[in-house]
XYZ file of C-alpha atoms in Angstrom:
766
model
C -24.298 -38.300 12.585
C -28.027 -38.537 11.792
C -29.530 -35.266 12.970
C -32.424 -34.528 10.696
C -34.600 -37.514 11.483
C -34.904 -36.439 15.099
C -36.510 -33.235 13.910
C -39.384 -35.318 12.649
C -39.969 -37.342 15.763
C -42.297 -34.696 17.256
C -45.011 -32.700 15.509
C -44.224 -29.035 14.876
C -46.833 -27.418 17.068
C -46.565 -23.831 18.282
C -46.941 -24.786 21.921
C -45.876 -22.838 24.985
C -43.148 -25.354 25.663
C -41.743 -24.725 22.229
C -41.624 -20.990 22.844
C -39.031 -21.457 25.593
C -36.149 -22.256 23.282
C -35.075 -23.004 19.743
C -35.963 -26.655 20.077
C -39.218 -28.456 19.297
C -41.793 -29.482 21.862
C -40.468 -31.471 24.875
C -41.962 -34.864 25.779
C -43.861 -35.410 29.021
C -42.478 -37.685 31.735
C -44.829 -40.428 30.612
C -43.721 -40.072 27.048
C -40.100 -40.262 28.062
C -40.834 -43.448 30.015
C -42.574 -45.021 27.053
C -39.701 -44.035 24.775
C -37.262 -45.634 27.158
C -39.241 -48.860 27.142
C -39.458 -48.815 23.362
C -35.750 -48.264 22.996
C -35.179 -51.425 24.999
C -37.496 -53.428 22.768
C -36.838 -51.926 19.238
C -34.499 -54.359 17.571
C -36.642 -54.951 14.473
C -38.379 -52.304 12.309
C -42.122 -51.942 12.887
C -42.859 -52.983 9.307
C -41.327 -53.722 5.948
C -41.717 -51.160 3.157
C -41.621 -52.224 -0.446
C -38.591 -50.907 -2.322
C -36.635 -50.029 0.793
C -34.286 -51.902 3.099
C -34.515 -50.840 6.731
C -31.136 -51.016 8.460
C -30.614 -49.114 11.699
C -32.721 -47.378 14.299
C -31.701 -43.725 14.331
C -33.959 -42.579 17.148
C -37.415 -42.621 18.634
C -39.769 -40.297 20.412
C -43.204 -40.046 21.919
C -44.983 -40.646 18.630
C -42.779 -43.124 16.788
C -39.396 -44.207 15.471
C -36.995 -43.091 12.764
C -34.985 -45.738 10.941
C -32.078 -45.445 8.541
C -32.678 -47.334 5.345
C -31.748 -47.392 1.691
C -33.557 -47.350 -1.625
C -33.187 -50.815 -3.171
C -33.225 -49.369 -6.688
C -30.718 -46.519 -6.284
C -28.862 -47.414 -3.092
C -29.620 -43.935 -1.775
C -29.818 -43.641 2.001
C -33.197 -42.562 3.338
C -34.828 -41.840 6.677
C -38.124 -43.649 7.369
C -40.440 -42.320 10.058
C -43.049 -44.661 11.567
C -45.957 -43.220 13.602
C -46.608 -45.931 16.188
C -49.059 -44.008 18.417
C -51.939 -42.640 16.388
C -53.766 -41.283 19.418
C -51.173 -38.592 20.173
C -50.759 -37.246 16.649
C -52.567 -34.269 15.108
C -53.094 -35.946 11.768
C -54.426 -32.836 10.036
C -51.294 -30.907 10.978
C -49.054 -33.782 9.980
C -50.840 -34.317 6.679
C -50.490 -30.594 5.898
C -46.772 -30.644 6.600
C -46.170 -33.732 4.483
C -48.408 -32.405 1.732
C -46.460 -29.159 1.638
C -43.170 -31.039 1.569
C -44.397 -33.227 -1.284
C -45.555 -30.182 -3.252
C -42.138 -28.597 -2.815
C -40.096 -31.745 -3.406
C -38.585 -30.284 -6.571
C -37.018 -27.403 -4.664
C -33.224 -27.530 -4.439
C -33.200 -26.157 -0.913
C -36.242 -28.014 0.478
C -36.058 -31.370 2.277
C -37.524 -33.966 -0.099
C -40.261 -36.463 0.885
C -39.780 -39.588 -1.230
C -42.742 -41.718 -0.215
C -45.847 -41.562 2.021
C -47.888 -44.436 3.474
C -50.786 -42.998 5.469
C -52.909 -46.096 5.013
C -50.180 -48.510 6.075
C -49.909 -49.953 9.519
C -48.162 -48.224 11.122
C -48.321 -45.036 8.975
C -44.992 -43.792 7.677
C -43.262 -41.459 5.241
C -39.845 -41.698 3.639
C -37.573 -38.656 3.279
C -34.016 -38.063 2.156
C -31.345 -38.697 4.767
C -29.139 -35.632 5.571
C -26.215 -36.613 7.734
C -24.608 -33.199 8.441
C -27.143 -32.037 10.982
C -28.785 -28.637 11.229
C -27.531 -25.066 10.884
C -28.111 -24.705 14.619
C -25.665 -27.552 15.263
C -23.110 -25.906 12.988
C -23.392 -22.512 14.731
C -23.306 -24.182 18.144
C -20.166 -26.112 17.168
C -18.112 -23.363 15.566
C -19.810 -20.127 16.552
C -20.349 -17.357 14.021
C -19.774 -18.404 10.423
C -17.362 -16.676 8.123
C -18.904 -13.748 6.288
C -18.597 -15.484 2.937
C -20.169 -18.700 4.243
C -22.949 -16.770 5.964
C -23.773 -14.852 2.773
C -23.844 -18.084 0.755
C -26.111 -19.762 3.294
C -28.399 -16.718 3.457
C -28.722 -16.564 -0.320
C -29.526 -20.283 -0.601
C -31.975 -20.250 2.320
C -33.689 -17.277 0.673
C -33.862 -19.246 -2.583
C -35.534 -22.156 -0.803
C -37.915 -19.857 1.022
C -38.757 -18.014 -2.192
C -39.512 -21.354 -3.845
C -41.849 -22.229 -0.978
C -43.608 -18.867 -1.295
C -43.996 -19.425 -5.018
C -45.905 -22.598 -4.121
C -48.124 -20.565 -1.808
C -46.487 -21.925 1.358
C -45.263 -19.690 4.178
C -42.965 -21.484 6.610
C -43.859 -19.394 9.708
C -41.274 -21.168 11.907
C -37.968 -20.550 10.178
C -34.950 -20.951 12.473
C -31.473 -22.585 12.381
C -32.849 -25.825 13.896
C -35.239 -26.159 10.935
C -32.486 -25.746 8.348
C -30.591 -28.960 7.725
C -27.356 -29.406 5.774
C -26.839 -31.889 2.966
C -23.628 -33.697 2.049
C -22.385 -30.525 0.265
C -23.236 -28.447 3.333
C -26.015 -26.798 1.396
C -29.030 -25.683 3.460
C -32.418 -27.425 3.182
C -35.626 -26.075 4.679
C -37.388 -28.584 6.927
C -40.183 -28.827 9.531
C -43.109 -27.182 7.767
C -45.418 -28.142 10.653
C -46.270 -24.503 11.372
C -46.484 -23.511 7.709
C -49.553 -21.798 6.287
C -50.865 -21.397 2.801
C -51.054 -17.855 1.507
C -54.851 -17.874 1.758
C -54.879 -19.355 5.258
C -56.232 -16.952 7.891
C -55.293 -18.984 10.968
C -52.504 -17.817 13.290
C -49.193 -19.609 13.577
C -46.628 -19.150 16.290
C -42.949 -19.483 15.586
C -39.887 -19.632 17.817
C -38.771 -16.906 20.182
C -36.139 -14.462 18.809
C -36.786 -15.731 15.247
C -40.467 -14.805 15.201
C -41.555 -11.380 13.938
C -43.119 -9.228 16.677
C -46.489 -9.008 14.888
C -46.499 -12.832 14.555
C -46.493 -13.160 18.366
C -50.255 -12.660 18.449
C -52.889 -15.385 18.669
C -55.126 -13.408 16.306
C -52.469 -12.614 13.674
C -52.863 -13.661 10.052
C -49.911 -15.317 8.313
C -47.815 -12.950 6.194
C -44.711 -13.343 4.030
C -43.122 -10.573 6.132
C -42.888 -13.114 8.976
C -40.501 -15.266 6.962
C -38.547 -12.148 5.933
C -38.008 -11.316 9.606
C -36.974 -14.898 10.397
C -34.563 -14.819 7.464
C -32.931 -11.697 8.917
C -32.736 -13.330 12.353
C -31.001 -16.376 10.847
C -28.551 -14.101 8.996
C -27.841 -12.241 12.247
C -27.285 -15.559 14.061
C -24.835 -16.771 11.418
C -22.871 -13.494 11.627
C -22.928 -13.058 15.414
C -23.455 -16.559 16.841
C -26.717 -15.827 18.658
C -30.155 -14.520 17.596
C -31.095 -10.819 17.830
C -32.558 -9.390 21.043
C -31.643 -12.530 22.983
C -30.209 -11.553 26.364
C -30.511 -12.785 29.964
C -32.773 -9.881 30.894
C -35.164 -10.524 28.012
C -35.244 -14.280 28.719
C -35.985 -13.590 32.406
C -38.795 -11.239 31.429
C -40.347 -13.889 29.203
C -39.937 -16.729 31.709
C -41.799 -14.816 34.443
C -44.950 -14.478 32.322
C -47.989 -16.284 33.716
C -49.733 -17.030 30.460
C -49.095 -17.426 26.765
C -50.760 -14.125 25.776
C -48.714 -12.308 28.431
C -45.525 -13.955 27.198
C -46.310 -12.989 23.617
C -47.029 -9.413 24.700
C -43.742 -9.201 26.598
C -41.920 -10.587 23.566
C -43.440 -7.901 21.314
C -42.564 -5.160 23.806
C -38.989 -6.423 24.196
C -38.378 -6.141 20.460
C -40.063 -2.777 20.055
C -38.471 -1.141 23.111
C -34.904 -2.427 22.904
C -32.294 -0.843 20.685
C -31.791 -2.243 17.234
C -29.190 -5.086 17.274
C -25.783 -3.888 16.082
C -23.345 -6.652 16.958
C -23.107 -7.675 13.312
C -21.563 -4.277 12.514
C -18.627 -5.197 14.760
C -17.584 -8.148 12.620
C -14.139 -7.483 11.188
C -14.277 -7.156 7.413
C -18.055 -6.989 7.182
C -19.583 -4.714 4.595
C -22.051 -2.054 5.664
C -24.348 -2.941 2.776
C -24.762 -6.491 4.080
C -25.552 -5.183 7.568
C -28.208 -2.895 6.110
C -29.876 -5.850 4.371
C -30.017 -7.689 7.716
C -31.301 -4.551 9.451
C -34.089 -4.159 6.947
C -35.137 -7.780 7.343
C -35.274 -7.220 11.117
C -37.304 -4.020 10.909
C -39.923 -3.997 13.673
C -42.645 -2.554 11.467
C -43.586 -4.867 8.578
C -43.917 -1.941 6.171
C -40.219 -1.118 6.718
C -39.082 -4.630 5.819
C -38.612 -6.165 2.437
C -42.153 -7.022 1.340
C -41.203 -10.515 0.253
C -38.247 -12.875 0.091
C -37.678 -12.165 -3.586
C -36.809 -8.590 -2.662
C -34.260 -9.924 -0.179
C -32.706 -12.032 -2.941
C -32.583 -9.030 -5.254
C -31.000 -6.926 -2.500
C -28.357 -9.598 -1.833
C -27.624 -9.952 -5.548
C -27.412 -6.163 -5.976
C -25.081 -5.924 -2.980
C -22.869 -8.718 -4.341
C -22.754 -7.062 -7.762
C -21.828 -3.751 -6.189
C -19.202 -5.454 -4.064
C -17.831 -7.223 -7.139
C -17.754 -3.973 -9.054
C -16.184 -2.045 -6.207
C -12.605 -3.142 -7.035
C -13.319 -2.224 -10.639
C -14.600 1.166 -9.529
C -11.557 1.646 -7.351
C -9.328 0.508 -10.200
C -11.230 2.739 -12.579
C -10.728 5.709 -10.274
C -7.237 4.954 -9.033
C -6.047 3.758 -12.443
C -6.341 7.165 -14.137
C -4.998 8.845 -10.994
C -1.975 6.524 -10.913
C -1.562 7.001 -14.650
C -1.728 10.767 -14.245
C 0.725 10.604 -11.345
C 3.098 8.526 -13.473
C 2.682 10.956 -16.351
C 3.296 13.811 -13.924
C 6.351 12.076 -12.480
C 7.897 11.218 -15.819
C 6.927 14.583 -17.274
C 8.536 16.351 -14.329
C 11.541 14.049 -14.530
C 11.858 14.525 -18.284
C 11.512 18.261 -17.855
C 14.151 18.203 -15.124
C 16.511 16.044 -17.183
C 15.958 18.169 -20.280
C 16.370 21.385 -18.296
C 19.530 20.090 -16.628
C 20.994 18.905 -19.928
C 20.080 22.174 -21.626
C 21.450 24.116 -18.676
C 24.761 22.261 -18.921
C 24.806 22.999 -22.641
C 24.035 26.672 -22.008
C 26.696 26.808 -19.309
C 29.207 25.232 -21.678
C 28.341 27.790 -24.323
C 28.493 30.574 -21.743
C 31.945 29.331 -20.697
C 33.038 29.355 -24.329
C 31.583 32.833 -24.748
C 33.314 34.116 -21.620
C 36.575 32.495 -22.654
C 36.324 34.196 -26.018
C 35.548 37.474 -24.225
C 38.566 36.914 -21.958
C 40.787 36.261 -24.993
C 39.460 39.380 -26.683
C 40.023 41.442 -23.536
C 43.548 40.014 -23.173
C 44.355 40.875 -26.797
C 42.980 44.372 -26.273
C 45.136 44.774 -23.180
C 48.162 43.481 -25.069
C 47.630 46.085 -27.781
C 47.365 48.786 -25.161
C 50.620 47.586 -23.592
C 52.300 47.514 -26.983
C 51.232 51.122 -27.566
C 52.667 52.048 -24.167
C 55.917 50.359 -25.147
C 56.194 52.569 -28.199
C 55.444 55.729 -26.268
C 57.929 55.142 -23.486
C 60.673 54.020 -25.909
C 60.176 57.173 -27.950
C 60.409 59.237 -24.805
C 63.621 57.501 -23.683
C 65.362 58.367 -26.953
C 65.007 62.112 -26.353
C 68.421 63.726 -25.890
C 67.073 66.386 -23.549
C 65.927 63.730 -21.087
C 69.380 62.137 -20.992
C 71.021 65.514 -20.463
C 68.705 66.552 -17.628
C 69.044 63.128 -16.003
C 72.858 63.284 -16.075
C 72.870 66.897 -14.856
C 70.643 66.047 -11.910
C 72.770 63.008 -11.070
C 75.934 65.109 -11.107
C 74.540 67.949 -9.011
C 72.917 65.663 -6.497
C 75.456 62.866 -6.523
C 76.746 63.621 -3.039
C 73.244 64.009 -1.669
C 72.169 60.704 -3.208
C 75.206 59.074 -1.662
C 74.183 60.536 1.695
C 70.661 59.179 1.218
C 72.130 55.798 0.407
C 73.843 55.857 3.790
C 70.830 57.329 5.614
C 67.500 56.844 3.760
C 65.690 58.776 6.507
C 67.687 61.983 6.095
C 64.804 64.267 5.150
C 66.869 67.461 5.171
C 69.169 66.083 2.490
C 66.127 64.950 0.538
C 64.649 68.452 0.771
C 67.882 70.019 -0.484
C 67.988 67.492 -3.299
C 64.456 68.432 -4.331
C 65.490 72.086 -4.677
C 68.421 71.482 -7.014
C 68.007 73.576 -10.197
C 68.750 70.601 -12.477
C 66.211 68.450 -10.665
C 63.598 71.209 -10.924
C 64.281 71.453 -14.658
C 63.874 67.677 -14.914
C 60.573 67.923 -13.023
C 59.306 70.591 -15.389
C 60.448 68.559 -18.348
C 58.578 65.481 -17.090
C 55.435 67.537 -16.565
C 55.610 68.801 -20.119
C 56.308 65.370 -21.532
C 53.446 63.734 -19.640
C 51.092 66.249 -21.169
C 52.543 65.473 -24.599
C 52.286 61.738 -23.926
C 48.604 62.064 -23.141
C 48.090 63.918 -26.386
C 50.205 61.418 -28.308
C 48.357 58.480 -26.762
C 45.042 59.925 -27.746
C 46.378 60.505 -31.244
C 47.496 56.856 -31.473
C 44.193 55.597 -30.124
C 45.607 54.374 -26.829
C 42.595 54.147 -24.568
C 44.345 54.021 -21.218
C 44.612 56.963 -18.870
C 48.186 57.528 -17.692
C 48.784 57.686 -13.970
C 52.315 58.986 -13.644
C 55.645 59.520 -15.343
C 58.875 59.349 -13.348
C 62.618 58.855 -13.762
C 65.056 56.869 -11.612
C 68.796 57.301 -11.900
C 71.134 54.321 -12.373
C 71.195 53.443 -8.632
C 67.389 53.448 -8.365
C 66.772 56.849 -6.736
C 63.652 58.662 -7.877
C 64.618 61.992 -9.443
C 61.135 63.266 -10.197
C 57.510 62.153 -10.542
C 54.574 63.745 -12.319
C 50.963 62.569 -11.772
C 48.378 62.977 -14.484
C 45.750 63.603 -11.800
C 46.875 66.187 -9.216
C 44.488 64.533 -6.766
C 46.898 61.592 -6.607
C 49.543 63.794 -4.957
C 50.019 62.901 -1.318
C 52.219 63.995 1.531
C 54.372 60.897 1.145
C 56.384 61.779 -1.948
C 58.584 59.203 -3.671
C 61.272 61.806 -4.518
C 64.719 60.881 -3.233
C 63.669 57.357 -2.293
C 65.381 54.328 -3.752
C 63.233 51.920 -5.778
C 65.918 49.663 -7.162
C 63.963 46.668 -5.723
C 60.967 47.398 -7.972
C 60.500 45.189 -11.015
C 60.139 48.191 -13.297
C 63.753 49.059 -12.402
C 65.469 45.688 -12.176
C 63.334 43.673 -14.628
C 62.684 40.806 -12.221
C 59.315 38.975 -12.197
C 58.532 40.292 -8.737
C 59.811 43.008 -6.428
C 63.052 42.276 -4.623
C 63.901 42.661 -0.960
C 63.790 46.396 -0.258
C 66.192 46.009 2.662
C 68.995 44.939 0.379
C 71.556 47.540 -0.781
C 70.582 49.283 -4.001
C 73.731 48.048 -5.747
C 72.307 44.519 -5.370
C 69.981 45.306 -8.265
C 70.871 46.248 -11.834
C 68.779 48.521 -14.059
C 66.900 47.019 -17.011
C 68.516 47.003 -20.447
C 65.322 46.801 -22.543
C 61.711 47.859 -22.342
C 59.939 45.985 -19.598
C 56.412 45.473 -18.292
C 56.615 45.527 -14.543
C 54.779 43.257 -12.183
C 51.758 44.852 -10.653
C 52.580 46.889 -7.602
C 50.707 48.948 -5.101
C 51.439 52.650 -5.124
C 53.033 53.847 -1.894
C 51.286 57.180 -2.282
C 47.765 56.260 -3.465
C 47.361 52.598 -2.517
C 46.187 51.835 -6.046
C 47.418 48.832 -7.961
C 49.537 50.026 -10.836
C 51.360 48.663 -13.814
C 54.547 50.258 -15.110
C 56.128 50.198 -18.568
C 59.781 51.097 -18.183
C 62.719 51.421 -20.530
C 66.429 52.312 -19.988
C 67.827 55.759 -20.761
C 71.231 55.638 -22.483
C 73.862 58.319 -22.646
C 74.941 57.254 -26.158
C 72.439 58.442 -28.742
C 73.234 55.527 -31.068
C 72.446 53.045 -28.347
C 69.343 55.006 -27.425
C 67.918 54.963 -30.954
C 68.875 51.314 -31.468
C 71.523 51.922 -34.103
C 73.994 49.889 -32.118
C 73.679 47.458 -29.276
C 74.620 48.627 -25.824
C 77.956 47.250 -24.655
C 77.583 44.765 -21.832
C 79.942 46.752 -19.633
C 77.984 49.977 -20.103
C 75.026 50.599 -17.818
C 72.113 52.912 -18.608
C 72.146 56.276 -16.898
C 68.614 55.786 -15.650
C 65.162 54.355 -16.219
C 62.015 56.190 -17.318
C 58.734 54.702 -16.198
C 55.212 55.359 -17.409
C 52.554 53.964 -15.025
C 48.874 53.354 -15.390
C 46.198 52.425 -12.861
C 44.888 48.971 -13.662
C 41.310 50.186 -13.387
C 41.791 52.784 -16.087
C 41.626 50.504 -19.120
C 38.553 51.149 -21.223
C 37.958 47.427 -21.652
C 37.410 47.217 -17.913
C 35.178 50.257 -17.577
C 31.413 50.211 -17.532
C 29.285 52.070 -19.963
C 28.554 55.553 -18.807
C 25.765 55.640 -16.268
C 25.527 51.864 -16.136
C 26.558 49.626 -13.289
C 27.079 46.118 -14.493
C 27.107 43.358 -11.929
C 25.928 40.484 -14.113
C 29.017 40.313 -16.336
C 32.344 42.112 -16.042
C 36.078 41.739 -16.473
C 38.671 41.302 -13.734
C 42.482 41.441 -13.849
C 44.191 38.823 -11.702
C 47.808 38.579 -10.557
C 48.939 35.097 -11.560
C 52.556 35.196 -10.394
C 53.703 32.592 -7.916
C 54.071 33.672 -4.328
C 52.100 35.598 -1.773
C 50.316 37.754 -4.344
C 49.041 34.889 -6.486
C 45.354 35.260 -7.164
C 45.196 38.890 -6.051
C 42.442 40.839 -7.802
C 44.133 43.877 -9.334
C 41.066 45.264 -10.985
C 37.461 44.619 -9.993
C 34.259 46.685 -9.847
C 34.545 46.613 -6.068
C 38.064 48.099 -6.237
C 36.981 50.583 -8.857
C 34.319 51.909 -6.464
C 36.692 52.319 -3.484
C 37.829 55.745 -2.332
C 41.528 56.471 -1.804
C 41.390 56.123 1.950
C 39.762 52.703 1.759
C 42.100 51.622 -1.006
C 45.202 52.511 1.058
C 43.961 50.689 4.171
C 42.088 47.677 2.790
C 43.672 44.496 1.520
C 42.482 43.643 -1.958
C 40.372 40.495 -2.582
C 42.267 37.367 -3.470
C 41.284 34.129 -5.185
C 42.090 30.803 -3.576
C 44.862 28.654 -5.001
C 42.283 26.058 -5.991
C 40.214 28.623 -7.862
C 43.091 30.059 -9.859
C 44.535 26.637 -10.673
C 41.128 25.387 -11.790
C 40.642 28.392 -14.046
C 44.183 28.249 -15.441
C 43.944 24.548 -16.230
C 40.420 24.451 -17.700
C 38.333 26.175 -20.318
C 36.267 27.730 -17.556
C 33.999 26.911 -14.629
C 30.299 27.314 -13.916
C 30.539 27.492 -10.127
C 33.041 30.286 -9.556
C 32.599 32.190 -6.280
C 33.802 35.783 -6.345
C 36.192 36.431 -3.401
C 35.089 40.075 -3.416
C 31.691 38.957 -2.096
C 33.230 38.572 1.378
C 33.894 42.300 1.639
C 31.579 44.867 3.143
C 28.769 46.127 0.914
C 29.662 43.528 -1.725
C 26.541 41.370 -1.510
C 25.828 42.000 -5.185
C 28.869 39.873 -6.036
C 27.598 36.883 -4.041
C 26.411 33.688 -5.657
C 27.906 31.532 -8.367
C 29.385 32.755 -11.617
C 30.384 31.337 -14.966
C 34.034 32.347 -15.390
C 36.869 31.922 -17.874
C 40.404 33.304 -17.721
C 43.081 34.167 -20.304
C 46.748 35.035 -19.780
C 48.144 38.310 -21.162
C 51.279 38.137 -23.335
C 54.011 40.686 -24.129
C 54.630 42.225 -27.517
C 56.447 39.555 -29.563
C 59.603 41.585 -30.170
C 60.188 41.951 -26.432
C 60.712 38.262 -25.679
C 63.684 36.198 -26.718
C 61.871 32.917 -25.898
C 58.193 31.984 -26.285
C 57.851 31.209 -22.589
C 59.160 34.707 -21.778
C 56.380 36.323 -23.781
C 53.735 35.490 -21.154
C 53.106 37.948 -18.363
C 51.766 37.253 -14.885
C 48.561 39.096 -15.691
C 45.361 37.182 -16.331
C 42.081 38.566 -17.608
C 39.011 36.922 -16.075
C 35.496 37.393 -17.442
C 32.729 36.372 -15.074
C 29.007 36.190 -15.719
C 26.261 35.420 -13.260
C 25.075 31.838 -13.486
C 21.554 33.099 -12.964
C 21.637 35.011 -16.252
C 21.836 31.627 -17.951
C 19.869 29.559 -15.447
C 16.944 31.840 -14.647
C 15.442 32.114 -18.166
C 15.849 28.383 -18.682
C 14.412 27.504 -15.290
C 11.548 29.930 -15.867
C 10.868 28.157 -19.137
C 10.984 24.800 -17.342
C 8.649 26.132 -14.652
C 6.218 27.388 -17.277
C 6.307 24.030 -19.038
C 5.719 22.212 -15.751
C 2.886 24.579 -14.899
C 1.271 23.928 -18.267
C 1.764 20.195 -17.719
C 0.129 20.387 -14.293
C -2.756 22.401 -15.716
C -3.236 19.815 -18.465
C -3.038 16.938 -15.992
C -5.386 18.704 -13.595
C -7.852 19.252 -16.430
C -7.612 15.593 -17.405
C -8.129 14.546 -13.785
C -11.144 16.837 -13.492
C -12.649 15.395 -16.669
C -12.091 11.858 -15.373
C -13.639 12.821 -12.019
C -16.709 14.332 -13.714
C -17.093 11.279 -15.939
C -16.869 8.949 -12.944
C -19.361 11.100 -11.063
C -21.957 10.570 -13.772
C -21.053 6.884 -14.112
C -21.590 6.337 -10.384
C -24.800 8.360 -10.405
C -26.141 6.335 -13.315
C -25.005 3.109 -11.674
C -26.922 4.073 -8.544
C -29.929 5.251 -10.514
C -30.503 1.976 -12.398
C -30.598 -0.265 -9.296
C -32.778 2.302 -7.549
C -35.196 2.322 -10.461
C -35.256 -1.466 -10.514
C -35.787 -1.514 -6.762
C -38.640 0.931 -7.046
C -40.350 -1.100 -9.740
C -40.009 -4.312 -7.721
C -41.094 -2.674 -4.479
C -37.774 -2.715 -2.713
C -38.672 0.467 -0.891
C -36.257 3.102 0.384
C -32.747 3.338 -1.007
C -29.803 2.701 1.266
C -29.305 6.426 1.713
C -32.612 6.629 3.578
C -32.505 3.207 5.174
C -30.732 4.243 8.354
C -33.208 7.018 9.051
C -36.113 4.664 8.338
C -34.813 1.987 10.694
C -34.033 4.498 13.438
C -37.697 5.515 13.441
C -38.785 1.849 13.208
C -40.130 1.606 16.763
């Protein structure tokens, strides 16, 4: 559609009618009538122009017609304007406009005048034909432009305006209707009817809402700041869809004015008294820097605006450069941060992986160390047991013991038979205790226990003996001596039958005590009993027993005992399981980070029972008699028996009162205790039901390593923090320098206040 030619049908005069809207002056009723008559008659062009073919009438107005033609040499379409009514045309104004257009015909963003015929009849001039209409038509059709399109248009309009200023021409009536669009939708400045030369002192009125407030004065002198304001108003219109300050109330105020000076005064007051337009800030995705450029163009006071259009161009270019650099700045800032975060992540991960791997290696070595310690403790215990074997066997070979045992059995035979029938006959038991032979046996045992202690110390046996006692061939206890008199209790074992005990019958576990004593047979060789709980002290004990033979040759091993001959009794030497030196702590030292435990490994109800433990060692007699000893779970003992060790062992003693120090996880390994080799006929019989467990706190291995890992991580974080600080300081100076250079350039070119002070300047711009 041919829009531009219509813009040239009327002269661009700053009349009152023109001030009512964005359009050019309206025709009178007579002019409209004449135009109507001409439109009915115009079928041929008013004249022929050399070099051009005139094709179609595009439009006509009060002063002439506009025809669409083409250049015969180039084929380029042109618009030809004929002035048919000389009497109604201000020829000086028209000549000035055309002269200015001709002078600026080389401008990329200026409408080009191709030919002028002032002396022809009728007068005419030829201009390029722009078929895409005006910027006003575009905004009216689609509303606000996209931000990118608006910025492009603004930059190109500013280029055209700057070119005009460089030629000494100020437009003075810049508005969307006077900006036409070429075939590439590039803006072209048109309608220079109100333009003034830079040295022209005459006033020039523009269009309402695009005219600077100081321009709305019939005595004002043309200034480049007027075009700067109009440029800002056009930018605002492209971003918002309507010009700044335009509202129904303002329009009503202007329309009620009685004269042109009054209307101009009201227009100035409306701009100065109303709040600064801010609708462009509400555009989604708009940049604050662009809004500030528009605000500065629209400053009410000329001194607060850009002083010329070139400054606007520089501001737009600086804003676009900053906007282009912004992603680079963000990348430059976030890049090192992301890199540092990745380094931190992988450093932390590597540290964690290395710490975990090293911890597993340390735990494996700790398991191996504890297993070795358990093996060493088991071997030490085996040697102690072997020494006990020798002591008790030597004691059993003494002839005096056999004689006293037989004498006591003979004297008390009837009483023992009575006790067999009635185990609760305490009077018979008291009489049995007072038998002379039994008293002699008791004294003998007391003497021998003292000698055994001395002999054990001489042989280097580290254990402390608990008791020494003798049972006759049916299992009745004939006498017991305790190494510690404090172990004596009211409940004496004298006269009671213990044939069900493993130290008497040699079984792997105690038999049923309700069975008759003749259901059990006395042992025929030295035997390590299963652990048992003392009926008098409640302590867990271990007994080494051996048969006592009547025949001296059998007793000293010269001949084998006939199968049909039974021993006359059994002598038993007992020890408390907590009395082994390998289980004791160093004097004055309480160790809870690593210690040794003895575990009952026999199948049955007692499997996993802790026979020796620091918790048990610290118990008093009363507690020991009443409290059930800690016990490992079946899963725990099976896991320890079937593996080299574990790193997550939980001590069952931790569940007891005042045993919090045993809580947590432990690294544990366990080793089975074996019998002296000459006491087992088969290899599988050489293994006892005792297991030695060595446990060590996991934290003793983990804590130093984790502390090292924590220190390494802390050093890594310090290094990364230092690097980040250095990067931040560097970027601080880079940004400061980047801001300083544009500011310096702006100062030298007269750009005025920096953006940091722009808001305050504009707020006071009233």
